[in-house]
């Protein structure tokens, strides 16, 4: 058994993971930008489908909508796991959170070229633990405002997530929820490898600055 899950329940867990991946893979930034007449977001700015790049279209409401919807799909995936797996809630929700973020980063509809998972990751973490999720949001906002670099805020928020989960989150390191937090943090940090390089070189665009 894995985390107390008997072998006969593994197909259900696999189904939860696949459903969460599909939910996470919905490219709201691409869809909203196209519906608003803004064209293909992948041809604008950094080419990313997330809210930060949508903001580069100049449409703040569209960017806010993308941020909310990307976060909501992470939370919704965790909620679906809660409903579908009442006997293995922690493990199912943890799996759903990771798969939703993976779906956003590697959506099957876009040849596995998606976003960086920040909003979806925050939505997933908030659903797993509102206190921990809101703490990460606060860290993100504080560092993004201090540096005027959105990616810097996201990197600090998720780099510290495993520590926040232990204290003040009180999540045992042996729990599936803690493992999901570590995996989400690693995935988001890896997806930001180019941003990390630009930050170190002092070339990362600041909030309000266009990226060519």
PDB file of C-alpha atoms in Angstrom:
ATOM      1  CA  UNK A   1       0.000   0.000   0.000  1.00  0.00           C
ATOM      2  CA  UNK A   2       1.037   3.599  -0.664  1.00  0.00           C
ATOM      3  CA  UNK A   3      -0.032   6.076   2.036  1.00  0.00           C
ATOM      4  CA  UNK A   4      -2.525   3.470   3.237  1.00  0.00           C
ATOM      5  CA  UNK A   5      -4.199   3.144  -0.173  1.00  0.00           C
ATOM      6  CA  UNK A   6      -5.032  -0.482  -1.049  1.00  0.00           C
ATOM      7  CA  UNK A   7      -4.205  -1.706  -4.539  1.00  0.00           C
ATOM      8  CA  UNK A   8      -7.862  -1.969  -5.541  1.00  0.00           C
ATOM      9  CA  UNK A   9      -8.278   1.790  -5.065  1.00  0.00           C
ATOM     10  CA  UNK A  10      -5.298   2.713  -7.231  1.00  0.00           C
ATOM     11  CA  UNK A  11      -7.356   2.871 -10.468  1.00  0.00           C
ATOM     12  CA  UNK A  12      -9.614   5.441  -8.806  1.00  0.00           C
ATOM     13  CA  UNK A  13      -6.575   7.437  -7.745  1.00  0.00           C
ATOM     14  CA  UNK A  14      -5.246   7.247 -11.298  1.00  0.00           C
ATOM     15  CA  UNK A  15      -8.583   8.540 -12.584  1.00  0.00           C
ATOM     16  CA  UNK A  16      -8.434  11.440 -10.111  1.00  0.00           C
ATOM     17  CA  UNK A  17      -4.932  12.275 -11.304  1.00  0.00           C
ATOM     18  CA  UNK A  18      -5.949  12.188 -14.970  1.00  0.00           C
ATOM     19  CA  UNK A  19      -9.064  14.297 -14.370  1.00  0.00           C
ATOM     20  CA  UNK A  20      -7.004  16.832 -12.424  1.00  0.00           C
ATOM     21  CA  UNK A  21      -4.472  16.986 -15.242  1.00  0.00           C
ATOM     22  CA  UNK A  22      -7.249  17.725 -17.752  1.00  0.00           C
ATOM     23  CA  UNK A  23      -8.697  20.429 -15.500  1.00  0.00           C
ATOM     24  CA  UNK A  24      -5.283  22.004 -15.048  1.00  0.00           C
ATOM     25  CA  UNK A  25      -4.579  21.898 -18.774  1.00  0.00           C
ATOM     26  CA  UNK A  26      -7.411  24.296 -19.684  1.00  0.00           C
ATOM     27  CA  UNK A  27      -5.489  27.305 -21.137  1.00  0.00           C
ATOM     28  CA  UNK A  28      -7.625  30.138 -19.816  1.00  0.00           C
ATOM     29  CA  UNK A  29      -5.085  32.812 -20.752  1.00  0.00           C
ATOM     30  CA  UNK A  30      -5.105  31.663 -24.364  1.00  0.00           C
ATOM     31  CA  UNK A  31      -8.885  31.298 -24.505  1.00  0.00           C
ATOM     32  CA  UNK A  32      -9.718  34.630 -22.857  1.00  0.00           C
ATOM     33  CA  UNK A  33      -7.238  36.563 -24.974  1.00  0.00           C
ATOM     34  CA  UNK A  34      -8.565  35.010 -28.167  1.00  0.00           C
ATOM     35  CA  UNK A  35     -12.209  35.639 -27.217  1.00  0.00           C
ATOM     36  CA  UNK A  36     -11.436  39.282 -26.428  1.00  0.00           C
ATOM     37  CA  UNK A  37      -9.941  39.782 -29.874  1.00  0.00           C
ATOM     38  CA  UNK A  38      -6.377  39.996 -28.557  1.00  0.00           C
ATOM     39  CA  UNK A  39      -5.093  37.242 -30.799  1.00  0.00           C
ATOM     40  CA  UNK A  40      -2.799  34.393 -29.779  1.00  0.00           C
ATOM     41  CA  UNK A  41      -1.182  35.143 -26.417  1.00  0.00           C
ATOM     42  CA  UNK A  42       1.662  32.818 -27.366  1.00  0.00           C
ATOM     43  CA  UNK A  43       2.753  35.429 -29.925  1.00  0.00           C
ATOM     44  CA  UNK A  44       2.800  38.261 -27.393  1.00  0.00           C
ATOM     45  CA  UNK A  45       5.570  39.159 -24.953  1.00  0.00           C
ATOM     46  CA  UNK A  46       7.156  36.066 -23.450  1.00  0.00           C
ATOM     47  CA  UNK A  47       4.715  33.739 -25.232  1.00  0.00           C
ATOM     48  CA  UNK A  48       3.529  32.374 -21.900  1.00  0.00           C
ATOM     49  CA  UNK A  49      -0.178  31.605 -21.403  1.00  0.00           C
ATOM     50  CA  UNK A  50      -0.290  32.865 -17.806  1.00  0.00           C
ATOM     51  CA  UNK A  51      -1.697  36.046 -16.286  1.00  0.00           C
ATOM     52  CA  UNK A  52       1.627  37.923 -16.248  1.00  0.00           C
ATOM     53  CA  UNK A  53       1.948  37.672 -20.011  1.00  0.00           C
ATOM     54  CA  UNK A  54      -1.754  38.394 -20.530  1.00  0.00           C
ATOM     55  CA  UNK A  55      -1.120  41.651 -18.663  1.00  0.00           C
ATOM     56  CA  UNK A  56       1.301  42.585 -21.445  1.00  0.00           C
ATOM     57  CA  UNK A  57      -1.688  42.912 -23.774  1.00  0.00           C
ATOM     58  CA  UNK A  58      -2.586  45.997 -21.748  1.00  0.00           C
ATOM     59  CA  UNK A  59      -5.868  44.498 -20.595  1.00  0.00           C
ATOM     60  CA  UNK A  60      -5.732  44.379 -16.787  1.00  0.00           C
ATOM     61  CA  UNK A  61      -9.208  42.888 -16.461  1.00  0.00           C
ATOM     62  CA  UNK A  62      -8.255  40.073 -18.809  1.00  0.00           C
ATOM     63  CA  UNK A  63      -5.103  39.405 -16.815  1.00  0.00           C
ATOM     64  CA  UNK A  64      -7.069  39.395 -13.558  1.00  0.00           C
ATOM     65  CA  UNK A  65      -9.590  36.990 -15.065  1.00  0.00           C
ATOM     66  CA  UNK A  66      -6.802  34.680 -16.177  1.00  0.00           C
ATOM     67  CA  UNK A  67      -5.222  34.787 -12.714  1.00  0.00           C
ATOM     68  CA  UNK A  68      -8.502  33.942 -11.000  1.00  0.00           C
ATOM     69  CA  UNK A  69      -9.461  31.165 -13.414  1.00  0.00           C
ATOM     70  CA  UNK A  70      -6.007  29.580 -13.369  1.00  0.00           C
ATOM     71  CA  UNK A  71      -6.119  29.578  -9.583  1.00  0.00           C
ATOM     72  CA  UNK A  72      -9.677  28.281  -9.526  1.00  0.00           C
ATOM     73  CA  UNK A  73      -8.879  25.284 -11.700  1.00  0.00           C
ATOM     74  CA  UNK A  74      -6.230  24.174  -9.203  1.00  0.00           C
ATOM     75  CA  UNK A  75      -8.697  24.509  -6.321  1.00  0.00           C
ATOM     76  CA  UNK A  76     -11.448  22.796  -8.328  1.00  0.00           C
ATOM     77  CA  UNK A  77      -9.227  19.795  -9.052  1.00  0.00           C
ATOM     78  CA  UNK A  78      -8.580  19.377  -5.323  1.00  0.00           C
ATOM     79  CA  UNK A  79     -12.311  19.701  -4.630  1.00  0.00           C
ATOM     80  CA  UNK A  80     -13.084  16.986  -7.184  1.00  0.00           C
ATOM     81  CA  UNK A  81     -10.603  14.699  -5.448  1.00  0.00           C
ATOM     82  CA  UNK A  82     -12.319  15.397  -2.124  1.00  0.00           C
ATOM     83  CA  UNK A  83     -15.671  14.359  -3.604  1.00  0.00           C
ATOM     84  CA  UNK A  84     -14.443  11.320  -5.519  1.00  0.00           C
ATOM     85  CA  UNK A  85     -12.168   9.845  -2.852  1.00  0.00           C
ATOM     86  CA  UNK A  86     -13.809  10.228   0.582  1.00  0.00           C
ATOM     87  CA  UNK A  87     -11.742   7.372   2.041  1.00  0.00           C
ATOM     88  CA  UNK A  88      -8.286   8.612   0.990  1.00  0.00           C
ATOM     89  CA  UNK A  89      -8.878  12.346   1.056  1.00  0.00           C
ATOM     90  CA  UNK A  90      -5.379  13.621   1.832  1.00  0.00           C
ATOM     91  CA  UNK A  91      -3.654  11.433  -0.742  1.00  0.00           C
ATOM     92  CA  UNK A  92      -6.264  12.121  -3.420  1.00  0.00           C
ATOM     93  CA  UNK A  93      -6.196  15.872  -2.873  1.00  0.00           C
ATOM     94  CA  UNK A  94      -2.407  15.914  -2.874  1.00  0.00           C
ATOM     95  CA  UNK A  95      -2.331  13.986  -6.151  1.00  0.00           C
ATOM     96  CA  UNK A  96      -4.935  16.286  -7.675  1.00  0.00           C
ATOM     97  CA  UNK A  97      -2.948  19.375  -6.720  1.00  0.00           C
ATOM     98  CA  UNK A  98       0.244  18.124  -8.372  1.00  0.00           C
ATOM     99  CA  UNK A  99      -1.532  16.896 -11.502  1.00  0.00           C
ATOM    100  CA  UNK A 100      -3.443  20.164 -11.923  1.00  0.00           C
ATOM    101  CA  UNK A 101      -0.201  22.144 -11.861  1.00  0.00           C
ATOM    102  CA  UNK A 102       1.403  19.654 -14.252  1.00  0.00           C
ATOM    103  CA  UNK A 103      -1.589  20.056 -16.566  1.00  0.00           C
ATOM    104  CA  UNK A 104      -1.157  23.826 -16.625  1.00  0.00           C
ATOM    105  CA  UNK A 105       2.566  23.528 -17.314  1.00  0.00           C
ATOM    106  CA  UNK A 106       2.252  20.762 -19.904  1.00  0.00           C
ATOM    107  CA  UNK A 107      -1.242  20.935 -21.492  1.00  0.00           C
ATOM    108  CA  UNK A 108      -1.942  18.210 -24.010  1.00  0.00           C
ATOM    109  CA  UNK A 109      -3.950  20.687 -26.140  1.00  0.00           C
ATOM    110  CA  UNK A 110      -0.899  22.911 -26.699  1.00  0.00           C
ATOM    111  CA  UNK A 111       1.665  20.203 -27.438  1.00  0.00           C
ATOM    112  CA  UNK A 112       2.669  20.233 -23.755  1.00  0.00           C
ATOM    113  CA  UNK A 113       3.839  23.858 -23.933  1.00  0.00           C
ATOM    114  CA  UNK A 114       1.996  25.655 -21.183  1.00  0.00           C
ATOM    115  CA  UNK A 115       2.491  28.126 -18.388  1.00  0.00           C
ATOM    116  CA  UNK A 116       4.650  28.163 -15.296  1.00  0.00           C
ATOM    117  CA  UNK A 117       2.053  27.033 -12.811  1.00  0.00           C
ATOM    118  CA  UNK A 118       2.115  29.859 -10.260  1.00  0.00           C
ATOM    119  CA  UNK A 119      -1.601  30.740 -10.122  1.00  0.00           C
ATOM    120  CA  UNK A 120      -2.678  27.109 -10.442  1.00  0.00           C
ATOM    121  CA  UNK A 121      -0.155  26.136  -7.782  1.00  0.00           C
ATOM    122  CA  UNK A 122      -1.448  28.799  -5.407  1.00  0.00           C
ATOM    123  CA  UNK A 123      -5.042  27.747  -6.042  1.00  0.00           C
ATOM    124  CA  UNK A 124      -4.164  24.129  -5.346  1.00  0.00           C
ATOM    125  CA  UNK A 125      -2.296  24.975  -2.147  1.00  0.00           C
ATOM    126  CA  UNK A 126      -5.119  27.204  -0.916  1.00  0.00           C
ATOM    127  CA  UNK A 127      -7.533  24.317  -1.432  1.00  0.00           C
ATOM    128  CA  UNK A 128      -5.222  21.945   0.457  1.00  0.00           C
ATOM    129  CA  UNK A 129      -4.726  24.423   3.310  1.00  0.00           C
ATOM    130  CA  UNK A 130      -6.180  27.943   3.150  1.00  0.00           C
ATOM    131  CA  UNK A 131      -3.766  29.234   5.808  1.00  0.00           C
ATOM    132  CA  UNK A 132      -0.678  27.947   3.995  1.00  0.00           C
ATOM    133  CA  UNK A 133      -1.979  29.100   0.621  1.00  0.00           C
ATOM    134  CA  UNK A 134      -2.736  32.606   1.844  1.00  0.00           C
ATOM    135  CA  UNK A 135       0.688  32.767   3.475  1.00  0.00           C
ATOM    136  CA  UNK A 136       2.287  31.924   0.120  1.00  0.00           C
ATOM    137  CA  UNK A 137       0.143  34.576  -1.583  1.00  0.00           C
ATOM    138  CA  UNK A 138       1.329  37.131   0.955  1.00  0.00           C
ATOM    139  CA  UNK A 139       4.978  36.183   0.380  1.00  0.00           C
ATOM    140  CA  UNK A 140       4.473  36.443  -3.377  1.00  0.00           C
ATOM    141  CA  UNK A 141       2.867  39.883  -3.148  1.00  0.00           C
ATOM    142  CA  UNK A 142       5.447  41.235  -0.685  1.00  0.00           C
ATOM    143  CA  UNK A 143       8.461  40.205  -2.763  1.00  0.00           C
ATOM    144  CA  UNK A 144       6.838  41.084  -6.088  1.00  0.00           C
ATOM    145  CA  UNK A 145       6.064  44.555  -4.777  1.00  0.00           C
ATOM    146  CA  UNK A 146       9.496  44.996  -3.190  1.00  0.00           C
ATOM    147  CA  UNK A 147      11.407  43.938  -6.312  1.00  0.00           C
ATOM    148  CA  UNK A 148       8.777  44.900  -8.916  1.00  0.00           C
ATOM    149  CA  UNK A 149       9.519  41.484 -10.434  1.00  0.00           C
ATOM    150  CA  UNK A 150       6.541  39.116 -10.463  1.00  0.00           C
ATOM    151  CA  UNK A 151       8.664  36.021 -11.008  1.00  0.00           C
ATOM    152  CA  UNK A 152      10.838  36.897  -8.011  1.00  0.00           C
ATOM    153  CA  UNK A 153       7.787  36.910  -5.771  1.00  0.00           C
ATOM    154  CA  UNK A 154       6.630  33.581  -7.163  1.00  0.00           C
ATOM    155  CA  UNK A 155      10.064  32.006  -6.778  1.00  0.00           C
ATOM    156  CA  UNK A 156      10.393  33.054  -3.141  1.00  0.00           C
ATOM    157  CA  UNK A 157       6.824  31.967  -2.358  1.00  0.00           C
ATOM    158  CA  UNK A 158       7.295  28.462  -3.714  1.00  0.00           C
ATOM    159  CA  UNK A 159      10.910  28.055  -2.602  1.00  0.00           C
ATOM    160  CA  UNK A 160       9.709  28.638   0.964  1.00  0.00           C
ATOM    161  CA  UNK A 161       6.531  26.546   0.595  1.00  0.00           C
ATOM    162  CA  UNK A 162       8.033  23.356   2.112  1.00  0.00           C
ATOM    163  CA  UNK A 163       9.149  25.374   5.139  1.00  0.00           C
ATOM    164  CA  UNK A 164       5.799  27.150   5.462  1.00  0.00           C
ATOM    165  CA  UNK A 165       4.027  23.783   5.376  1.00  0.00           C
ATOM    166  CA  UNK A 166       6.067  22.592   8.354  1.00  0.00           C
ATOM    167  CA  UNK A 167       5.859  25.877  10.240  1.00  0.00           C
ATOM    168  CA  UNK A 168       3.446  27.508  10.721  1.00  0.00           C
ATOM    169  CA  UNK A 169       1.412  25.039   8.634  1.00  0.00           C
ATOM    170  CA  UNK A 170       2.045  22.036  10.919  1.00  0.00           C
ATOM    171  CA  UNK A 171       1.971  19.594   7.978  1.00  0.00           C
ATOM    172  CA  UNK A 172       3.997  16.447   8.801  1.00  0.00           C
ATOM    173  CA  UNK A 173       6.816  15.854   6.277  1.00  0.00           C
ATOM    174  CA  UNK A 174       5.655  12.240   6.001  1.00  0.00           C
ATOM    175  CA  UNK A 175       2.184  13.229   4.753  1.00  0.00           C
ATOM    176  CA  UNK A 176       1.093  13.147   1.084  1.00  0.00           C
ATOM    177  CA  UNK A 177       0.095  16.806   1.351  1.00  0.00           C
ATOM    178  CA  UNK A 178       3.658  17.782   2.246  1.00  0.00           C
ATOM    179  CA  UNK A 179       5.020  15.702  -0.638  1.00  0.00           C
ATOM    180  CA  UNK A 180       2.634  17.450  -3.017  1.00  0.00           C
ATOM    181  CA  UNK A 181       3.863  20.832  -1.794  1.00  0.00           C
ATOM    182  CA  UNK A 182       7.473  19.838  -2.436  1.00  0.00           C
ATOM    183  CA  UNK A 183       6.661  18.519  -5.926  1.00  0.00           C
ATOM    184  CA  UNK A 184       4.648  21.617  -6.842  1.00  0.00           C
ATOM    185  CA  UNK A 185       7.469  23.854  -5.618  1.00  0.00           C
ATOM    186  CA  UNK A 186      10.071  21.916  -7.608  1.00  0.00           C
ATOM    187  CA  UNK A 187       7.966  21.948 -10.767  1.00  0.00           C
ATOM    188  CA  UNK A 188       7.374  25.689 -10.573  1.00  0.00           C
ATOM    189  CA  UNK A 189      11.013  26.444  -9.816  1.00  0.00           C
ATOM    190  CA  UNK A 190      12.108  24.312 -12.784  1.00  0.00           C
ATOM    191  CA  UNK A 191       9.610  26.064 -15.045  1.00  0.00           C
ATOM    192  CA  UNK A 192      11.161  29.380 -13.993  1.00  0.00           C
ATOM    193  CA  UNK A 193      14.730  28.397 -14.924  1.00  0.00           C
ATOM    194  CA  UNK A 194      14.935  31.101 -17.582  1.00  0.00           C
ATOM    195  CA  UNK A 195      13.557  33.704 -15.159  1.00  0.00           C
ATOM    196  CA  UNK A 196      16.160  32.715 -12.568  1.00  0.00           C
ATOM    197  CA  UNK A 197      18.918  33.231 -15.119  1.00  0.00           C
ATOM    198  CA  UNK A 198      17.573  36.664 -16.077  1.00  0.00           C
ATOM    199  CA  UNK A 199      17.194  37.690 -12.429  1.00  0.00           C
ATOM    200  CA  UNK A 200      20.824  36.757 -11.763  1.00  0.00           C
ATOM    201  CA  UNK A 201      21.905  38.759 -14.825  1.00  0.00           C
ATOM    202  CA  UNK A 202      19.670  41.712 -13.940  1.00  0.00           C
ATOM    203  CA  UNK A 203      17.666  41.443 -17.149  1.00  0.00           C
ATOM    204  CA  UNK A 204      14.337  40.134 -15.840  1.00  0.00           C
ATOM    205  CA  UNK A 205      11.520  42.548 -16.840  1.00  0.00           C
ATOM    206  CA  UNK A 206       9.871  44.418 -14.010  1.00  0.00           C
ATOM    207  CA  UNK A 207       6.150  44.795 -13.492  1.00  0.00           C
ATOM    208  CA  UNK A 208       4.788  47.268 -16.026  1.00  0.00           C
ATOM    209  CA  UNK A 209       7.785  46.829 -18.314  1.00  0.00           C
ATOM    210  CA  UNK A 210       7.226  45.198 -21.692  1.00  0.00           C
ATOM    211  CA  UNK A 211       9.237  42.148 -22.602  1.00  0.00           C
ATOM    212  CA  UNK A 212      10.385  41.976 -26.194  1.00  0.00           C
TER     213      UNK A 212
END
